[in-house]
């Protein structure tokens, strides 16, 4: 395999006049492309907000040597109730921002953005890019015993039908039952992880799935792993909960190795190993991130994503 091929310099994509681009506040794409061949460059991870930290956390656990640039689009959350066109536009902007940080690969941690935009942005990208759907679908298809799988997610993810499509390709004949659970995201954002209100809403959403005799439930939204104990209790022990974040981290490790982009173990650390950016409410994000990540998050920078 040509180990450099995914990172080939696309000079045809560079602006003709970066001076003009600078004056207009357009990011320096030449600078962003110059560094992407380095295997010691960071990995970009993005989500509509804090939920993607469940994926970043898994990457930190499974491939601790990798550096991460995380972006949470807190100004434009939720993605789950927006149209495909909007999510593709948002995803392109975020990818342009991450590239200014010289990332060597990008993980779309958001299920909705993975459902709606992955295929499009992957085709446009000169660096490797993965989403979370394949990982979740693969795990679910391999763990189900009775071939009946439930998937919960945002309206966008469930409406796209992508989990059903991918699971059935992997395991034809599987019964896949999707259920949108739009209230879970605000409950998590409010920190109501263990609360009677969350219990009540979850039991209403899940009652439909309980009657379908599923033995596997995909947590098809970044926020839902944070409700794992409630969901597990309500579904019962016989239902295996699948968190796509775990498999995504393993998939990323393999992807980096396959492309010769895995970080050298003795690489010199320069600057913060994990950097966090949001489009709004940086302090709130810092508090949330510190609560769910293994290490304290010292700083989150706010950027204007509409400039990208
Ligand atoms: N990150 C989104 C997802 O995984 C959930 C939050 C939102 O709707 O933006 O689908």
Coordinates of C-alpha atoms in Angstrom, one line a residue, residues 46-260:
X46 CA -16.0 16.6 16.3
X47 CA -19.5 16.6 17.5
X48 CA -22.4 18.9 17.8
X49 CA -21.5 19.5 21.5
X50 CA -20.3 17.7 24.6
X51 CA -21.7 14.2 23.6
X52 CA -18.7 13.4 21.4
X53 CA -16.5 13.5 24.5
X54 CA -17.8 9.9 25.0
X55 CA -15.9 9.0 21.8
X56 CA -12.9 11.2 22.7
X57 CA -12.8 9.4 26.1
X58 CA -12.6 6.0 24.4
X59 CA -9.8 7.2 22.0
X60 CA -7.9 8.5 25.1
X61 CA -8.3 5.0 26.7
X62 CA -7.6 2.8 23.6
X63 CA -4.9 4.9 21.9
X64 CA -3.4 7.1 24.7
X65 CA -0.4 8.1 22.7
X66 CA -2.6 10.1 20.2
X67 CA -3.1 13.8 20.5
X68 CA -6.7 15.1 20.0
X69 CA -8.1 18.4 18.7
X70 CA -11.8 18.3 19.8
X71 CA -14.5 20.6 18.4
X72 CA -18.0 20.8 19.9
X73 CA -20.5 22.9 17.8
X74 CA -22.3 24.1 20.9
X75 CA -23.7 27.2 19.2
X76 CA -25.6 25.1 16.7
X77 CA -26.6 22.1 18.7
X78 CA -28.8 20.1 18.2
X79 CA -27.8 18.6 14.9
X80 CA -30.4 15.8 15.4
X81 CA -33.4 17.9 14.4
X82 CA -31.8 19.6 11.4
X83 CA -31.9 18.8 7.7
X84 CA -29.3 16.8 5.8
X85 CA -28.2 19.9 3.8
X86 CA -27.6 21.9 7.0
X87 CA -25.6 19.1 8.6
X88 CA -23.4 18.6 5.5
X89 CA -22.7 22.4 5.5
X90 CA -21.9 22.4 9.2
X91 CA -19.6 19.3 8.8
X92 CA -17.7 20.9 6.0
X93 CA -17.1 24.0 8.1
X94 CA -15.9 22.0 11.1
X95 CA -13.6 19.9 8.9
X96 CA -12.1 23.1 7.4
X97 CA -11.5 24.4 10.9
X98 CA -9.9 21.1 12.1
X99 CA -7.6 21.2 9.1
X100 CA -6.2 24.5 10.2
X101 CA -4.9 22.6 13.2
X102 CA -3.1 20.2 10.8
X103 CA -5.0 17.1 11.9
X104 CA -3.9 13.9 10.2
X105 CA -7.3 12.2 10.4
X106 CA -10.8 13.1 11.5
X107 CA -13.5 11.2 13.6
X108 CA -17.0 12.4 13.2
X109 CA -18.2 11.5 16.7
X110 CA -21.7 12.7 16.1
X111 CA -24.1 10.0 14.9
X112 CA -26.3 12.5 13.1
X113 CA -23.4 14.0 11.2
X114 CA -22.1 10.5 10.5
X115 CA -25.5 9.5 9.1
X116 CA -26.0 12.6 6.9
X117 CA -22.6 13.9 6.0
X118 CA -19.9 11.2 6.2
X119 CA -20.2 9.9 2.7
X120 CA -20.1 13.4 1.2
X121 CA -17.2 14.7 3.2
X122 CA -15.2 11.5 2.9
X123 CA -15.4 11.8 -0.9
X124 CA -14.1 15.4 -0.6
X125 CA -11.3 14.7 1.9
X126 CA -7.6 14.3 1.4
X127 CA -7.1 12.8 4.9
X128 CA -8.8 9.7 6.4
X129 CA -12.2 10.4 7.9
X130 CA -14.4 8.0 9.8
X131 CA -17.8 8.2 11.5
X132 CA -19.4 6.1 14.3
X133 CA -22.2 4.2 12.5
X134 CA -20.2 1.4 11.0
X135 CA -18.5 0.6 14.3
X136 CA -21.9 0.5 16.2
X137 CA -23.6 -1.5 13.4
X138 CA -20.7 -4.0 13.3
X139 CA -20.8 -4.6 17.0
X140 CA -24.5 -5.0 17.1
X141 CA -24.6 -7.4 14.2
X142 CA -22.0 -9.6 15.9
X143 CA -23.4 -9.6 19.4
X144 CA -27.1 -10.3 18.7
X145 CA -28.2 -13.8 19.3
X146 CA -31.8 -13.6 18.2
X147 CA -31.3 -11.2 15.2
X148 CA -33.5 -8.5 16.7
X149 CA -31.7 -5.2 17.3
X150 CA -33.0 -1.9 18.6
X151 CA -31.4 1.4 17.7
X152 CA -32.0 4.6 19.6
X153 CA -30.8 8.0 18.3
X154 CA -31.9 11.4 17.2
X155 CA -34.7 12.0 14.7
X156 CA -32.0 12.6 12.0
X157 CA -30.1 9.3 12.6
X158 CA -33.2 7.2 13.0
X159 CA -35.0 8.9 10.0
X160 CA -32.0 8.3 7.8
X161 CA -32.4 4.5 8.3
X162 CA -28.6 4.2 8.1
X163 CA -28.2 1.8 11.0
X164 CA -30.8 -0.6 9.5
X165 CA -29.1 -0.4 6.2
X166 CA -25.6 -1.2 7.5
X167 CA -26.7 -3.8 10.0
X168 CA -28.7 -5.7 7.3
X169 CA -25.7 -5.6 4.9
X170 CA -23.6 -7.2 7.6
X171 CA -26.2 -9.6 8.7
X172 CA -29.0 -10.1 6.2
X173 CA -32.4 -10.8 7.7
X174 CA -31.8 -9.0 10.9
X175 CA -34.9 -7.2 12.3
X176 CA -33.8 -3.6 13.2
X177 CA -36.2 -1.4 15.2
X178 CA -35.3 2.3 15.4
X179 CA -36.7 4.7 17.9
X180 CA -35.9 8.4 18.0
X181 CA -35.5 9.7 21.6
X182 CA -35.2 13.5 21.1
X183 CA -35.6 14.4 24.8
X184 CA -32.5 12.4 25.9
X185 CA -30.0 15.1 24.6
X186 CA -31.4 18.0 26.6
X187 CA -31.7 15.8 29.7
X188 CA -28.0 14.9 29.5
X189 CA -27.1 18.5 28.7
X190 CA -28.9 19.5 31.9
X191 CA -26.9 16.9 33.8
X192 CA -30.1 14.8 34.7
X193 CA -28.3 11.5 34.3
X194 CA -29.8 9.9 37.4
X195 CA -33.2 11.6 37.9
X196 CA -36.8 10.5 38.1
X197 CA -37.7 12.7 35.1
X198 CA -35.1 10.9 33.0
X199 CA -36.5 7.5 34.2
X200 CA -40.0 8.5 33.3
X201 CA -39.1 9.6 29.8
X202 CA -36.8 6.7 29.2
X203 CA -39.4 4.2 30.2
X204 CA -41.9 5.7 27.8
X205 CA -39.4 5.7 24.9
X206 CA -38.2 2.2 25.6
X207 CA -41.6 0.6 26.2
X208 CA -42.1 0.3 22.4
X209 CA -38.8 -1.5 22.0
X210 CA -39.4 -3.8 25.0
X211 CA -42.4 -5.3 23.2
X212 CA -40.3 -6.2 20.2
X213 CA -38.1 -8.8 22.0
X214 CA -34.8 -7.2 21.0
X215 CA -31.7 -8.6 22.7
X216 CA -29.3 -5.8 21.6
X217 CA -29.7 -2.1 21.8
X218 CA -27.4 0.4 20.0
X219 CA -26.9 3.7 21.8
X220 CA -26.9 5.5 18.5
X221 CA -26.3 9.0 19.8
X222 CA -23.2 10.5 21.5
X223 CA -25.1 11.5 24.6
X224 CA -26.8 8.1 25.4
X225 CA -23.8 6.3 26.8
X226 CA -24.0 8.8 29.7
X227 CA -27.5 7.3 30.4
X228 CA -26.2 3.8 30.2
X229 CA -27.1 2.7 33.8
X230 CA -30.7 4.0 33.4
X231 CA -31.1 2.4 30.0
X232 CA -29.6 -0.9 31.1
X233 CA -31.8 -1.1 34.1
X234 CA -35.0 -0.4 32.1
X235 CA -34.1 -2.8 29.3
X236 CA -33.0 -5.7 31.6
X237 CA -30.0 -7.9 31.7
X238 CA -30.9 -9.9 28.7
X239 CA -30.4 -6.9 26.4
X240 CA -26.8 -6.0 25.4
X241 CA -26.2 -2.3 25.2
X242 CA -23.8 -1.3 22.3
X243 CA -21.8 1.9 22.6
X244 CA -20.3 2.7 19.2
X245 CA -17.6 4.8 20.8
X246 CA -15.5 1.8 21.9
X247 CA -15.4 0.2 18.4
X248 CA -14.8 3.6 16.8
X249 CA -11.6 4.0 18.8
X250 CA -10.4 0.6 17.8
X251 CA -11.4 1.4 14.1
X252 CA -9.4 4.6 14.4
X253 CA -6.3 2.8 15.7
X254 CA -6.4 0.4 12.8
X255 CA -7.0 3.1 10.3
X256 CA -4.0 5.1 11.5
X257 CA -1.8 2.0 11.5
X258 CA -3.0 1.0 8.0
X259 CA -2.1 4.5 6.7
X260 CA 1.2 4.7 8.6

